[in-house]
Short mmCIF file of C-alpha atoms in Angstrom, two decimals:
data_model
loop_
_atom_site.label_atom_id
_atom_site.label_comp_id
_atom_site.label_asym_id
_atom_site.label_seq_id
_atom_site.Cartn_x
_atom_site.Cartn_y
_atom_site.Cartn_z
CA MET A 1 -23.89 4.23 -17.23
CA GLY A 2 -22.96 1.19 -14.88
CA LEU A 3 -22.79 -1.75 -17.39
CA TYR A 4 -19.74 -3.36 -16.13
CA HIS A 5 -18.72 -3.78 -12.17
CA THR A 6 -15.63 -5.46 -11.29
CA VAL A 7 -13.48 -5.50 -8.05
CA GLY A 8 -9.86 -7.15 -8.15
CA THR A 9 -6.31 -6.75 -7.04
CA ALA A 10 -3.34 -6.16 -9.41
CA TYR A 11 0.28 -5.01 -9.39
CA GLY A 12 1.14 -2.02 -11.27
CA PHE A 13 0.80 1.67 -11.64
CA GLU A 14 -1.17 4.54 -13.43
CA VAL A 15 -0.56 5.89 -16.55
CA PRO A 16 -1.70 8.97 -18.28
CA ALA A 17 -5.45 8.30 -19.12
CA ASP A 18 -4.95 9.66 -22.85
CA THR A 19 -2.24 6.94 -23.76
CA ASP A 20 -3.27 5.31 -26.78
CA ILE A 21 -4.61 1.84 -26.19
CA GLU A 22 -3.23 0.60 -29.51
CA ALA A 23 0.21 1.67 -28.59
CA ILE A 24 -0.23 -0.31 -25.23
CA ASN A 25 -1.31 -3.38 -27.21
CA ARG A 26 1.79 -2.88 -29.31
CA ALA A 27 4.02 -2.42 -26.33
CA CYS A 28 2.53 -5.61 -24.73
CA PHE A 29 2.90 -7.67 -27.91
CA GLY A 30 4.82 -11.12 -27.68
CA GLN A 31 4.73 -11.41 -24.12
CA GLU A 32 3.87 -15.01 -22.67
CA HIS A 33 0.25 -15.24 -21.94
CA ARG A 34 0.21 -15.85 -18.09
CA PRO A 35 -0.54 -14.26 -14.78
CA ASP A 36 2.61 -12.38 -15.06
CA GLY A 37 2.22 -10.83 -18.19
CA VAL A 38 1.67 -7.04 -18.46
CA GLY A 39 -1.71 -5.53 -19.64
CA TYR A 40 -3.78 -2.53 -18.88
CA ILE A 41 -7.15 -1.97 -17.29
CA VAL A 42 -9.45 1.12 -18.16
CA VAL A 43 -11.15 2.38 -14.90
CA GLY A 44 -14.52 4.05 -15.49
CA ASP A 45 -15.20 5.96 -18.71
CA ARG A 46 -11.45 6.38 -19.16
CA ASP A 47 -10.97 8.24 -15.81
CA GLN A 48 -7.79 6.22 -15.30
CA LEU A 49 -5.66 3.88 -17.06
CA LEU A 50 -3.47 1.21 -15.27
CA LEU A 51 -0.59 -0.97 -16.61
CA VAL A 52 -0.86 -4.13 -14.32
CA THR A 53 0.22 -7.68 -14.01
CA ARG A 54 -1.08 -10.55 -11.85
CA TYR A 55 -4.68 -9.18 -11.89
CA THR A 56 -7.03 -11.19 -9.58
CA GLU A 57 -10.92 -10.65 -9.71
CA ALA A 58 -12.39 -10.51 -6.22
CA LYS A 59 -15.10 -13.12 -5.74
CA GLU A 60 -18.56 -11.83 -4.61
CA ASN A 61 -18.91 -11.83 -0.58
CA THR A 62 -15.58 -12.63 -0.05
CA VAL A 63 -12.60 -11.12 2.02
CA THR A 64 -9.30 -11.05 0.35
CA ARG A 65 -6.36 -10.31 2.59
CA LEU A 66 -3.70 -7.84 1.25
CA THR A 67 -0.21 -8.92 2.80
CA ALA A 68 3.33 -8.40 2.30
CA ASP A 69 3.61 -12.19 1.34
CA MET A 70 1.18 -11.72 -1.66
CA ALA A 71 4.39 -12.33 -4.02
CA THR A 72 8.00 -13.30 -3.56
CA ALA A 73 10.76 -11.16 -3.97
CA GLU A 74 11.70 -12.90 -7.25
CA GLU A 75 8.20 -12.45 -8.49
CA LEU A 76 8.19 -8.71 -7.86
CA THR A 77 11.55 -8.23 -9.28
CA ALA A 78 10.47 -9.87 -12.59
CA TRP A 79 7.12 -7.81 -12.54
CA ASP A 80 8.86 -4.59 -11.84
CA ALA A 81 11.23 -5.29 -14.97
CA ALA A 82 8.15 -6.21 -17.22
CA LEU A 83 5.99 -3.26 -16.31
CA GLN A 84 9.19 -0.97 -16.71
CA ALA A 85 9.90 -2.68 -20.13
CA VAL A 86 6.36 -2.12 -21.33
CA ALA A 87 6.36 1.67 -20.23
CA ALA A 88 9.63 2.25 -21.66
CA ARG A 89 8.37 0.96 -24.99
CA LEU A 90 5.53 3.58 -24.54
CA GLY A 91 8.02 6.47 -23.73
CA LEU A 92 6.51 6.63 -20.29
CA ASP A 93 9.85 6.18 -18.03
CA LYS A 94 8.61 8.35 -15.28
CA HIS A 95 5.98 6.92 -13.38
CA GLU A 96 5.30 5.96 -9.78
CA PRO A 97 6.76 2.72 -8.79
CA PRO A 98 4.51 -0.41 -9.05
CA VAL A 99 2.32 -1.15 -5.80
CA TRP A 100 -0.45 -3.73 -5.13
CA LEU A 101 -3.75 -1.89 -6.22
CA LEU A 102 -7.30 -2.37 -5.12
CA ILE A 103 -9.22 -1.84 -8.40
CA HIS A 104 -13.04 -1.21 -8.17
CA ASN A 105 -14.26 -0.73 -11.71
CA TYR A 106 -17.89 0.36 -12.64
CA ARG A 107 -18.53 1.74 -16.21
#
């Protein structure tokens, strides 16, 4: 339908699209609300579902460089642990390793 359009970057991985959103909310409950907290992004009309941290929306008519130094080793280690903890609470221990994602969401 095209009512919502964003482009951004985040660090995380895809989970099954049919994962219960309320279960994700419960698994994420109690985190500090900061850029490093784990959350989720629904892509399209539930075509894909992502567990992510450090989401940054891209500004219109700008270029964002995706480089290896977007985060420190310490940040990546902390994010990996936080993402894994939420995935484990969801029973999703088997998933791709977290990576930087470029997300174009239009729904």
